[in-house]
Amino acid sequence: MKHILLTASTIMLTTAMLGISSVALSDDDNNRGQADHRYNDQPGYSDRQYDQTYRRAQQKRPGVAPVNNPQYVEECGSCHFAYQPGLLPARSWAKLMTGLDDHFGENAELPTEDGNLLLDYLLNNAADHSNFKRSVKIMKSLHPSEAPLRVSQTPYFLKKHDELTPNRVQDNPKVGSLSRCEACHTEANRGSFSESEILIPNFGPWEESEKEEKRSKYRQR
Ligand code: HEC
Ligand code: HEC
């Protein structure tokens, strides 16, 4: 017991020293995101320390690696949510980046040099190069010949979202489309998609309202 207390206070002290305001050590996804920001923003940490911590966190924490490239956020997060590279395989990103002049009906072309830098970033951090839980699951759901351009068309994604009714998505003025991850997943930009963090605009938390509805539907059968 003494040992546990000591460990807990050491963690508190360490996090306090690092200037982290909220410590939620029990929530996997949350911590994962925090760990990344924390070490990324700490100039005092060597690359090796960063890598070690990152790897440790990666082994323990489910979710997707958060975006850690400001240029990516700027260029690919201006029209929509900056989709984490770990949400699609490298082959999908390669295909998407060669068709930016007709990107889902929009012109999202970039100067060659910028495009190449972002392509490198996407390829290096793609789902097939990540051991984060969601990346692994997305990869497992895909046939090696498949290279979807949409996260929202991967089999894993479709399976996870098949209980959402149109009134919550397409007909919900505050959502509109399943491509808008951040509309429902309150921690999406930290790479965290835990069920407990889902808040559907106009409907509320998924766990309570939606599950209750499902239960009542079940009872009616
Ligand atoms: C000029 C605006 C614009 C820019 C800039 C842009 N996109 Fe998009 N992107 C779109 C539109 C529009 C869609 C389709 C959204 C929809 O169907 O709701 C889209 C969809 C996507 C999707 C599929 C989302 C899904 O449904 O899973 C991905 C992935 C994506 N973009 C990646 C990128 C990347 C990577 C970049 C940077 C190189 C980028 N986008 C830059 C407009 C843009
Ligand atoms: C309309 C709201 C909504 C939008 C938009 C949405 N999701 Fe979800 N998401 C949900 C719900 C509801 C679930 C189901 C949670 C459950 O019951 O397990 C879910 C589940 C998930 C899960 C699995 C979580 C788990 O605990 O098993 C992932 C990963 C995920 N979403 C990622 C995304 C990504 C990436 C996007 C954008 C491309 C997105 N979602 C867009 C509502 C949404």
mmCIF file with all atom_site columns, C-alpha atoms in Angstrom, residues 164 168-169 175 178 180-188 197-201:
data_model
loop_
_atom_site.group_PDB
_atom_site.id
_atom_site.type_symbol
_atom_site.label_atom_id
_atom_site.label_alt_id
_atom_site.label_comp_id
_atom_site.label_asym_id
_atom_site.label_entity_id
_atom_site.label_seq_id
_atom_site.pdbx_PDB_ins_code
_atom_site.Cartn_x
_atom_site.Cartn_y
_atom_site.Cartn_z
_atom_site.occupancy
_atom_site.B_iso_or_equiv
_atom_site.pdbx_formal_charge
_atom_site.auth_seq_id
_atom_site.auth_comp_id
_atom_site.auth_asym_id
_atom_site.auth_atom_id
_atom_site.pdbx_PDB_model_num
ATOM 1  C CA . LEU A 1 164 ? -26.418 5.664  -36.020 1.00 0.00 ? 164 LEU A CA 1
ATOM 2  C CA . ARG A 1 168 ? -28.386 11.876 -35.672 1.00 0.00 ? 168 ARG A CA 1
ATOM 3  C CA . VAL A 1 169 ? -26.113 12.331 -38.672 1.00 0.00 ? 169 VAL A CA 1
ATOM 4  C CA . VAL A 1 175 ? -23.412 17.017 -37.777 1.00 0.00 ? 175 VAL A CA 1
ATOM 5  C CA . LEU A 1 178 ? -19.984 10.960 -40.633 1.00 0.00 ? 178 LEU A CA 1
ATOM 6  C CA . ARG A 1 180 ? -17.093 15.163 -39.265 1.00 0.00 ? 180 ARG A CA 1
ATOM 7  C CA . CYS A 1 181 ? -15.484 13.070 -36.532 1.00 0.00 ? 181 CYS A CA 1
ATOM 8  C CA . GLU A 1 182 ? -15.048 16.023 -34.200 1.00 0.00 ? 182 GLU A CA 1
ATOM 9  C CA . ALA A 1 183 ? -18.792 16.766 -34.176 1.00 0.00 ? 183 ALA A CA 1
ATOM 10 C CA . CYS A 1 184 ? -19.431 13.705 -31.986 1.00 0.00 ? 184 CYS A CA 1
ATOM 11 C CA . HIS A 1 185 ? -16.044 12.586 -30.667 1.00 0.00 ? 185 HIS A CA 1
ATOM 12 C CA . THR A 1 186 ? -15.150 15.335 -28.220 1.00 0.00 ? 186 THR A CA 1
ATOM 13 C CA . GLU A 1 187 ? -11.504 14.217 -27.968 1.00 0.00 ? 187 GLU A CA 1
ATOM 14 C CA . ALA A 1 188 ? -11.050 13.388 -31.644 1.00 0.00 ? 188 ALA A CA 1
ATOM 15 C CA . GLU A 1 197 ? -16.321 10.768 -24.916 1.00 0.00 ? 197 GLU A CA 1
ATOM 16 C CA . ILE A 1 198 ? -19.058 10.648 -27.538 1.00 0.00 ? 198 ILE A CA 1
ATOM 17 C CA . LEU A 1 199 ? -21.518 13.509 -27.423 1.00 0.00 ? 199 LEU A CA 1
ATOM 18 C CA . ILE A 1 200 ? -23.944 13.688 -30.322 1.00 0.00 ? 200 ILE A CA 1
ATOM 19 C CA . PRO A 1 201 ? -25.108 17.287 -30.864 1.00 0.00 ? 201 PRO A CA 1
#
